[in-house]
Short mmCIF file of N, CA and C in Angstrom, two decimals:
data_model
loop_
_atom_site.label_atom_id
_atom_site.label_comp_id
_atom_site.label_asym_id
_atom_site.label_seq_id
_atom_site.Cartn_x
_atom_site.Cartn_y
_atom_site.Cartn_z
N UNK J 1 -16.94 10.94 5.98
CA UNK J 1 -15.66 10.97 5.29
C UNK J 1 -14.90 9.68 5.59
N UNK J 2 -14.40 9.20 4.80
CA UNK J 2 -13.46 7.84 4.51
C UNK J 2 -12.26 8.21 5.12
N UNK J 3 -11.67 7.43 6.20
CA UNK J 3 -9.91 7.87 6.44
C UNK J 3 -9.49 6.34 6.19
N UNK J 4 -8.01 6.69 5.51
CA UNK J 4 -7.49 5.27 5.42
C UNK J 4 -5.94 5.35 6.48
N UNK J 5 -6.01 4.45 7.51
CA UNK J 5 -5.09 4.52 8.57
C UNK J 5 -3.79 3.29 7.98
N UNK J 6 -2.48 4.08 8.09
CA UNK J 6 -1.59 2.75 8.00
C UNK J 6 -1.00 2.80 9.31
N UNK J 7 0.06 1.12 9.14
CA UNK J 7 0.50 1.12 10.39
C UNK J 7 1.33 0.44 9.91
N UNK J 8 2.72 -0.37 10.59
CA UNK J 8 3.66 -0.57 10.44
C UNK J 8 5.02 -0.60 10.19
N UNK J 9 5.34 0.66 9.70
CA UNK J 9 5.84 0.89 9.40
C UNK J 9 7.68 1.09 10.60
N UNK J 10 8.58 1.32 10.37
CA UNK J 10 9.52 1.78 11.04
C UNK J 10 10.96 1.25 10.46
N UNK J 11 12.09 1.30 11.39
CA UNK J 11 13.74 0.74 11.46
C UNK J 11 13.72 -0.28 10.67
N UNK J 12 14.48 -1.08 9.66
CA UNK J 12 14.69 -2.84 9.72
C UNK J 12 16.18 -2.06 8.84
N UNK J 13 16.82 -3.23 9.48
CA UNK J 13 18.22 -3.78 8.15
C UNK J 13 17.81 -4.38 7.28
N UNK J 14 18.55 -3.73 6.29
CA UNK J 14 18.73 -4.54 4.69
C UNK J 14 18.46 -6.20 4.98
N UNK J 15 17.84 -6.71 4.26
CA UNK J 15 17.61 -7.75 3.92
C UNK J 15 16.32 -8.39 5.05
N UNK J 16 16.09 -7.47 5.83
CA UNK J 16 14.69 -8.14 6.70
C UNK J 16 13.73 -7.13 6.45
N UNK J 17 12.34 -8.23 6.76
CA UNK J 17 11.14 -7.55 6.75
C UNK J 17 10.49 -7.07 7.20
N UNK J 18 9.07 -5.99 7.27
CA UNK J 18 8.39 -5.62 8.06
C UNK J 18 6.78 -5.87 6.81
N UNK J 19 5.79 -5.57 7.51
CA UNK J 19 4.48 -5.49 6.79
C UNK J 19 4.10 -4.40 7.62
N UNK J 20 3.11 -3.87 6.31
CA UNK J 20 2.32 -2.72 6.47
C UNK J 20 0.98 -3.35 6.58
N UNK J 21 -0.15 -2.61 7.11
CA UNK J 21 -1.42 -2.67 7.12
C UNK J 21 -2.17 -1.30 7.23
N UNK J 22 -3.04 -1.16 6.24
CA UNK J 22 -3.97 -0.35 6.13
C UNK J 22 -5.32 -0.92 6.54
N UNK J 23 -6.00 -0.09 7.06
CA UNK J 23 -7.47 0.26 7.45
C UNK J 23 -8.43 1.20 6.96
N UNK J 24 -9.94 1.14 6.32
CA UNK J 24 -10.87 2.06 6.04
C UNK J 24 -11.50 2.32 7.48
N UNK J 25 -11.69 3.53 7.86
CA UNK J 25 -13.09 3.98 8.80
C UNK J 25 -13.86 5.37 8.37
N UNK J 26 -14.28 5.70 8.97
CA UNK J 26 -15.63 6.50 9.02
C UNK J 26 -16.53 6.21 7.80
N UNK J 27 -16.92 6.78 7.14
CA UNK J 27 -18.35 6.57 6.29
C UNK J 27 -17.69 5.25 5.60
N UNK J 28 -18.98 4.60 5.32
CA UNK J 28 -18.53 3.22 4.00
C UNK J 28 -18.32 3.56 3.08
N UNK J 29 -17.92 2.94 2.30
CA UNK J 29 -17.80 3.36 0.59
C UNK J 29 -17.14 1.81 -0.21
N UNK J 30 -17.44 2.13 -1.31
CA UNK J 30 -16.55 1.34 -2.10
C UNK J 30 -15.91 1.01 -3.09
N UNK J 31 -14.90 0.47 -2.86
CA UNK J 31 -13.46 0.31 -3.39
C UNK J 31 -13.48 -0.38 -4.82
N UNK J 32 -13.19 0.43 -5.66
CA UNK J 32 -12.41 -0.74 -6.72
C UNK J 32 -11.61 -1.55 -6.78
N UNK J 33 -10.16 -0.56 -6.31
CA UNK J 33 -8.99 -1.13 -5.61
C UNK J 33 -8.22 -0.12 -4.88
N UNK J 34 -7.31 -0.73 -4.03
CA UNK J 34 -6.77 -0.62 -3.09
C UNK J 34 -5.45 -0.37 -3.48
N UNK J 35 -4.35 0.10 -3.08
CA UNK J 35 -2.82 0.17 -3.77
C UNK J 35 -1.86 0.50 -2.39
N UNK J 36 -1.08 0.28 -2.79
CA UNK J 36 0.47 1.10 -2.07
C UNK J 36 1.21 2.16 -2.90
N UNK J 37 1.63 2.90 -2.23
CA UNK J 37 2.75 3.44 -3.21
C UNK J 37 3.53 4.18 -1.88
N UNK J 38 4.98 4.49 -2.39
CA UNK J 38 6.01 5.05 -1.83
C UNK J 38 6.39 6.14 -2.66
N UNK J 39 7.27 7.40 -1.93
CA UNK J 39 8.07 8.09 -1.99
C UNK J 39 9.14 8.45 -1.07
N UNK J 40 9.89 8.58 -1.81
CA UNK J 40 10.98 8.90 -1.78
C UNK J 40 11.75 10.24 -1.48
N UNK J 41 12.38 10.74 -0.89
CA UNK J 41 13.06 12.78 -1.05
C UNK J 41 13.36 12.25 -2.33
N UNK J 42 13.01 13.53 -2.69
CA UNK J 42 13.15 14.14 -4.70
C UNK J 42 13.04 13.31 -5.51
N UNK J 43 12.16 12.38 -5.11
CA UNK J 43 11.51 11.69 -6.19
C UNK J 43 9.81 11.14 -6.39
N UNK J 44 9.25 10.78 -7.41
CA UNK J 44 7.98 11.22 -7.55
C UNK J 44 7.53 9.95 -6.70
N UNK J 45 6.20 10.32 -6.52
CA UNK J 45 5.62 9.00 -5.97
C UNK J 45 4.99 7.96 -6.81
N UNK J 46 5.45 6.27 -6.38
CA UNK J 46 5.10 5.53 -7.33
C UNK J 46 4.27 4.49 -6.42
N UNK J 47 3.37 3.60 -7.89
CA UNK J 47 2.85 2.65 -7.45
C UNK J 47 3.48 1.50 -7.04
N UNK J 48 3.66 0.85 -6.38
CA UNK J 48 4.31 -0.65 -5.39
C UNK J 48 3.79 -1.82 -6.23
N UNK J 49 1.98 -1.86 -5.69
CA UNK J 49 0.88 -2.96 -5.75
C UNK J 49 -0.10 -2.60 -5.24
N UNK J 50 -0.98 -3.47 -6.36
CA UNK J 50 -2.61 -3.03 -6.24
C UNK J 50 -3.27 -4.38 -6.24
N UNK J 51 -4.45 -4.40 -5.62
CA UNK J 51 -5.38 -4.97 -5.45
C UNK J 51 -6.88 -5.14 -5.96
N UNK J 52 -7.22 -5.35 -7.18
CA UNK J 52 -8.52 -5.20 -6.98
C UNK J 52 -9.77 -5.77 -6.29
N UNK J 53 -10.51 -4.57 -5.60
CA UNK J 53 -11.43 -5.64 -4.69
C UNK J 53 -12.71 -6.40 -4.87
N UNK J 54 -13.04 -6.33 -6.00
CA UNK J 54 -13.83 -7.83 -5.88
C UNK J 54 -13.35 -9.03 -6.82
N UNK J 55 -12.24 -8.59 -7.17
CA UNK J 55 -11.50 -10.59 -8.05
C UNK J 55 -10.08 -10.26 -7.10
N UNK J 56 -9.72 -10.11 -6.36
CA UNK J 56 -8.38 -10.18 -5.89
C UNK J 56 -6.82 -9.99 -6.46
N UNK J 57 -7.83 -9.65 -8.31
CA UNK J 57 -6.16 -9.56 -8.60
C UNK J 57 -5.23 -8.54 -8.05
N UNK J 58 -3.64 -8.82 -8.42
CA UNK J 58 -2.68 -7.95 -7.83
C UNK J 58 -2.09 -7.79 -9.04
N UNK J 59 -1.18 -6.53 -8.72
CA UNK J 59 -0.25 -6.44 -9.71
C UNK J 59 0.95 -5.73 -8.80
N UNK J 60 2.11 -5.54 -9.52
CA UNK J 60 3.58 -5.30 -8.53
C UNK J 60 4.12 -4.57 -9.77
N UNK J 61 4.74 -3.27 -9.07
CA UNK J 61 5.78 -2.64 -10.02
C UNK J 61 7.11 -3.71 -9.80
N UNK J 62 7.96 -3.38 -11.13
CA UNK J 62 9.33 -4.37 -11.07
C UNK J 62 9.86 -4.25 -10.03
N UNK J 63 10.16 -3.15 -9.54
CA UNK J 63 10.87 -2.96 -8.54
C UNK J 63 10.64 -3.52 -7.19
N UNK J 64 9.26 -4.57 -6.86
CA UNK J 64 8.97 -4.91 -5.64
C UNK J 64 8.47 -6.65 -6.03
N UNK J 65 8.60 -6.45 -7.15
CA UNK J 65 7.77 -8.02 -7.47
C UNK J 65 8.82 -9.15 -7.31
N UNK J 66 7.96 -10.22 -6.36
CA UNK J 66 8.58 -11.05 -5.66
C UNK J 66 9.65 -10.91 -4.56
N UNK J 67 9.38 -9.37 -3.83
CA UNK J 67 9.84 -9.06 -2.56
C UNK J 67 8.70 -8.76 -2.01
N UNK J 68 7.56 -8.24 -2.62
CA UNK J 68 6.76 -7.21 -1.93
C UNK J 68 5.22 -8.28 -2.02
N UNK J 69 4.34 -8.64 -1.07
CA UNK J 69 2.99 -9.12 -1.42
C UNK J 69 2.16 -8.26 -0.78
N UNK J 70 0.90 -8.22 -1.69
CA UNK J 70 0.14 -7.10 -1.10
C UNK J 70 -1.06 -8.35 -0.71
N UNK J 71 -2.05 -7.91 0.18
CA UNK J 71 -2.90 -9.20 0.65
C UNK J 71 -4.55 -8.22 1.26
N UNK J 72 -5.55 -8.90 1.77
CA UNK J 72 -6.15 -8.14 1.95
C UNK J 72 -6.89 -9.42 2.75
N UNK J 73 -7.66 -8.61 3.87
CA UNK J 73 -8.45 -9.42 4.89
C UNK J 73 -9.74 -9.01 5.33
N UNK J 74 -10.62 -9.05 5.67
CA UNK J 74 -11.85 -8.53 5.97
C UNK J 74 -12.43 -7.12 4.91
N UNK J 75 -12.82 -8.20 4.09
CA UNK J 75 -12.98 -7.24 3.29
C UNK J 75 -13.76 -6.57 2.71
N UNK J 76 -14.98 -7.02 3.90
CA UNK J 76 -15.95 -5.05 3.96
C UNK J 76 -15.46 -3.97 4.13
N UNK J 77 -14.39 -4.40 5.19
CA UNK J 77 -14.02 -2.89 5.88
C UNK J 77 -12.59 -2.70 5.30
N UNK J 78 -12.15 -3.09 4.22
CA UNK J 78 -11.03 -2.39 3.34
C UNK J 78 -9.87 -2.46 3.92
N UNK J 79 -9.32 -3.70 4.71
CA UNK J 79 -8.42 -3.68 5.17
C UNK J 79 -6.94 -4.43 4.21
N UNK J 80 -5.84 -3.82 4.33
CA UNK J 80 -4.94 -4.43 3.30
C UNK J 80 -3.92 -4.67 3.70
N UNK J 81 -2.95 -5.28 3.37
CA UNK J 81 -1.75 -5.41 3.81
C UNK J 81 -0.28 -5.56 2.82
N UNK J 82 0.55 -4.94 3.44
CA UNK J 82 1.94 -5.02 2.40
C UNK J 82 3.19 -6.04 3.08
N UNK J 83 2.93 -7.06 2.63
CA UNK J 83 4.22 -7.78 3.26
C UNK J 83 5.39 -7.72 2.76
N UNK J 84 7.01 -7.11 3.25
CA UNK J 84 7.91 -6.64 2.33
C UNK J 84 8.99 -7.40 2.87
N UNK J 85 9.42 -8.16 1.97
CA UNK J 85 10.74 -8.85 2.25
C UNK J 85 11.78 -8.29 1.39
N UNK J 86 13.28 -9.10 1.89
CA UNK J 86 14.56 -8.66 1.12
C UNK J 86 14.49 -7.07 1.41
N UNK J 87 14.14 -6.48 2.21
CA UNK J 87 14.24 -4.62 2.27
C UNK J 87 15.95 -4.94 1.65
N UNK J 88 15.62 -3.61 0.97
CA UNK J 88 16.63 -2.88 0.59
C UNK J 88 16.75 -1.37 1.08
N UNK J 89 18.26 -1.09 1.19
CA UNK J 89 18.41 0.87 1.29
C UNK J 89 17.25 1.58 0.67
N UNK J 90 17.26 1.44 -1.07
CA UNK J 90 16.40 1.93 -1.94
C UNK J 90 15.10 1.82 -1.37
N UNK J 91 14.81 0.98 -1.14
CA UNK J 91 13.04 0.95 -0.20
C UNK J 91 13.04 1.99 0.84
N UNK J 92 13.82 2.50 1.26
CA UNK J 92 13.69 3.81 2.39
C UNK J 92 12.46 4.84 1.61
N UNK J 93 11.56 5.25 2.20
CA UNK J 93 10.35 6.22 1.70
C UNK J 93 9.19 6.21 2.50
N UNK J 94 8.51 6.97 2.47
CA UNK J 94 7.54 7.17 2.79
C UNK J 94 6.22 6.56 1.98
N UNK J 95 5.36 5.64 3.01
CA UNK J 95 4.67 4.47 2.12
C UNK J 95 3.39 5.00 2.44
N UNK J 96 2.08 5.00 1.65
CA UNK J 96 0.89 5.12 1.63
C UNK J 96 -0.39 4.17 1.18
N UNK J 97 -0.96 4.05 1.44
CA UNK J 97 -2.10 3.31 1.70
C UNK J 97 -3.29 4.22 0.55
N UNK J 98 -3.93 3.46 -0.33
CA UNK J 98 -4.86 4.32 -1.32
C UNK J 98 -5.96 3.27 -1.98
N UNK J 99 -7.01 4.12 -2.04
CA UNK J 99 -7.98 3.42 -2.33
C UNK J 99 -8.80 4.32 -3.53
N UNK J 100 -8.88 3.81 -4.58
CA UNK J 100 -9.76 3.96 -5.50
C UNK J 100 -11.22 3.46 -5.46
N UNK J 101 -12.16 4.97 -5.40
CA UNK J 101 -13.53 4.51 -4.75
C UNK J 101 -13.80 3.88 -6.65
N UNK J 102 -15.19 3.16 -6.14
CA UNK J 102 -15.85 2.82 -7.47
C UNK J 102 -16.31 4.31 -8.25
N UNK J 103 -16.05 3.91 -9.45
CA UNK J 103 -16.58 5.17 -10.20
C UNK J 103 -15.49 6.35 -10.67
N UNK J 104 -14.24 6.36 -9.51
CA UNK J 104 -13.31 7.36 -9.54
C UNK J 104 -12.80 6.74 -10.73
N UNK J 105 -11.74 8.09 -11.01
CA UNK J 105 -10.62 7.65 -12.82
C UNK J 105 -9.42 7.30 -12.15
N UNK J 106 -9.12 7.75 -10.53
CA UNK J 106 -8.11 7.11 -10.18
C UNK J 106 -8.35 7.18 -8.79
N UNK J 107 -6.90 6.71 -7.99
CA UNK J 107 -7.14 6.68 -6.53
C UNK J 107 -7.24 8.21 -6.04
N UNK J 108 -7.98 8.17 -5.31
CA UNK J 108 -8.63 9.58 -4.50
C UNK J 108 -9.21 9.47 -3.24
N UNK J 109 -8.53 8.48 -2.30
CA UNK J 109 -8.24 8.75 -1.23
C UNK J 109 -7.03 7.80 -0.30
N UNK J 110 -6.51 8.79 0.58
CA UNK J 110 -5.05 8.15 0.82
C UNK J 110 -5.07 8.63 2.28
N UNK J 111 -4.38 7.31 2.30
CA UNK J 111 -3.82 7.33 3.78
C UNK J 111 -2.50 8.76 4.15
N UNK J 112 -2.21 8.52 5.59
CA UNK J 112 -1.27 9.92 5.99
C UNK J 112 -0.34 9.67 5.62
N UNK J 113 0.39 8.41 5.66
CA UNK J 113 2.10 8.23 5.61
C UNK J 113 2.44 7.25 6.20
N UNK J 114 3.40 6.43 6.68
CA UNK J 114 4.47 5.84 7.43
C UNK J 114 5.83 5.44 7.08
N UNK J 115 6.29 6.11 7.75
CA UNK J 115 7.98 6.12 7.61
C UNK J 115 8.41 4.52 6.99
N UNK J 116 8.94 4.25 6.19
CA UNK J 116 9.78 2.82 6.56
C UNK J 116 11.88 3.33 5.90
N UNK J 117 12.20 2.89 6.47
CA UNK J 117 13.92 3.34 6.61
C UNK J 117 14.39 1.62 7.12
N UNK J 118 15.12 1.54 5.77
CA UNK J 118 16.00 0.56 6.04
C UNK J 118 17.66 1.08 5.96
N UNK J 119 18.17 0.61 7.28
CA UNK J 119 19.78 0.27 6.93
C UNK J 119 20.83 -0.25 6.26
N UNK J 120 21.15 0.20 6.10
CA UNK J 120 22.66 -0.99 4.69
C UNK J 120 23.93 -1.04 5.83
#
């Protein structure tokens, strides 16, 4: 079984940054692409940025593009990263880590969670 681990997450004030990083372990597999997404209390969960993994493209919902870079490093083992600048209040949510195996119609497997909470 595939687990995807994030990390980074926690505290910052408005206007500073933190990065996320995700990790693949146990069985191999592989990825089409890779994504972020957040939620929010009472609101649905959305996509951030995606990655696809073998041309590198990205893409960014409006709401993060040109605050938010998504990046990726060793990339047998599915590792990714969310670099988030300018935090805002609104960025407060709960962020996830997801990977779309090859073959899937969408992402179908996800990381647990990590808090990120910014201050105003």
């Amino acid at each position: 079984q595939v687990q995807l681990v994030e990390s980074g997450g926690g505290l910052v004030q408005a206007g500073g940054s933190l990065r996320l990083s995700c990790a693949a372990s146990g069985r191999t597999f592989s990825a089409y692409a890779m994504g972020w997404f957040r939620q929010a209390p009472g609101k649905e969960r959305e996509l951030l940025a995606r990655i696809r993994w073998a041309n590198g493209e990205t893409y960014y919902a409006d709401s993060v593009n040109g605050r938010f870079t998504i990046s990726r490093d060793n990339v047998a083992r599915y590792r990714v990263h969310l670099q988030m600048n300018s935090l805002r209040s609104e960025d407060t949510a709960v962020y996830y880590c997801a990977a779309q195996r090859v073959g899937a119609a969408s992402y179908d497997t996800w990381g647990q969670g990590t808090q990120v909470t910014v201050s105003s």
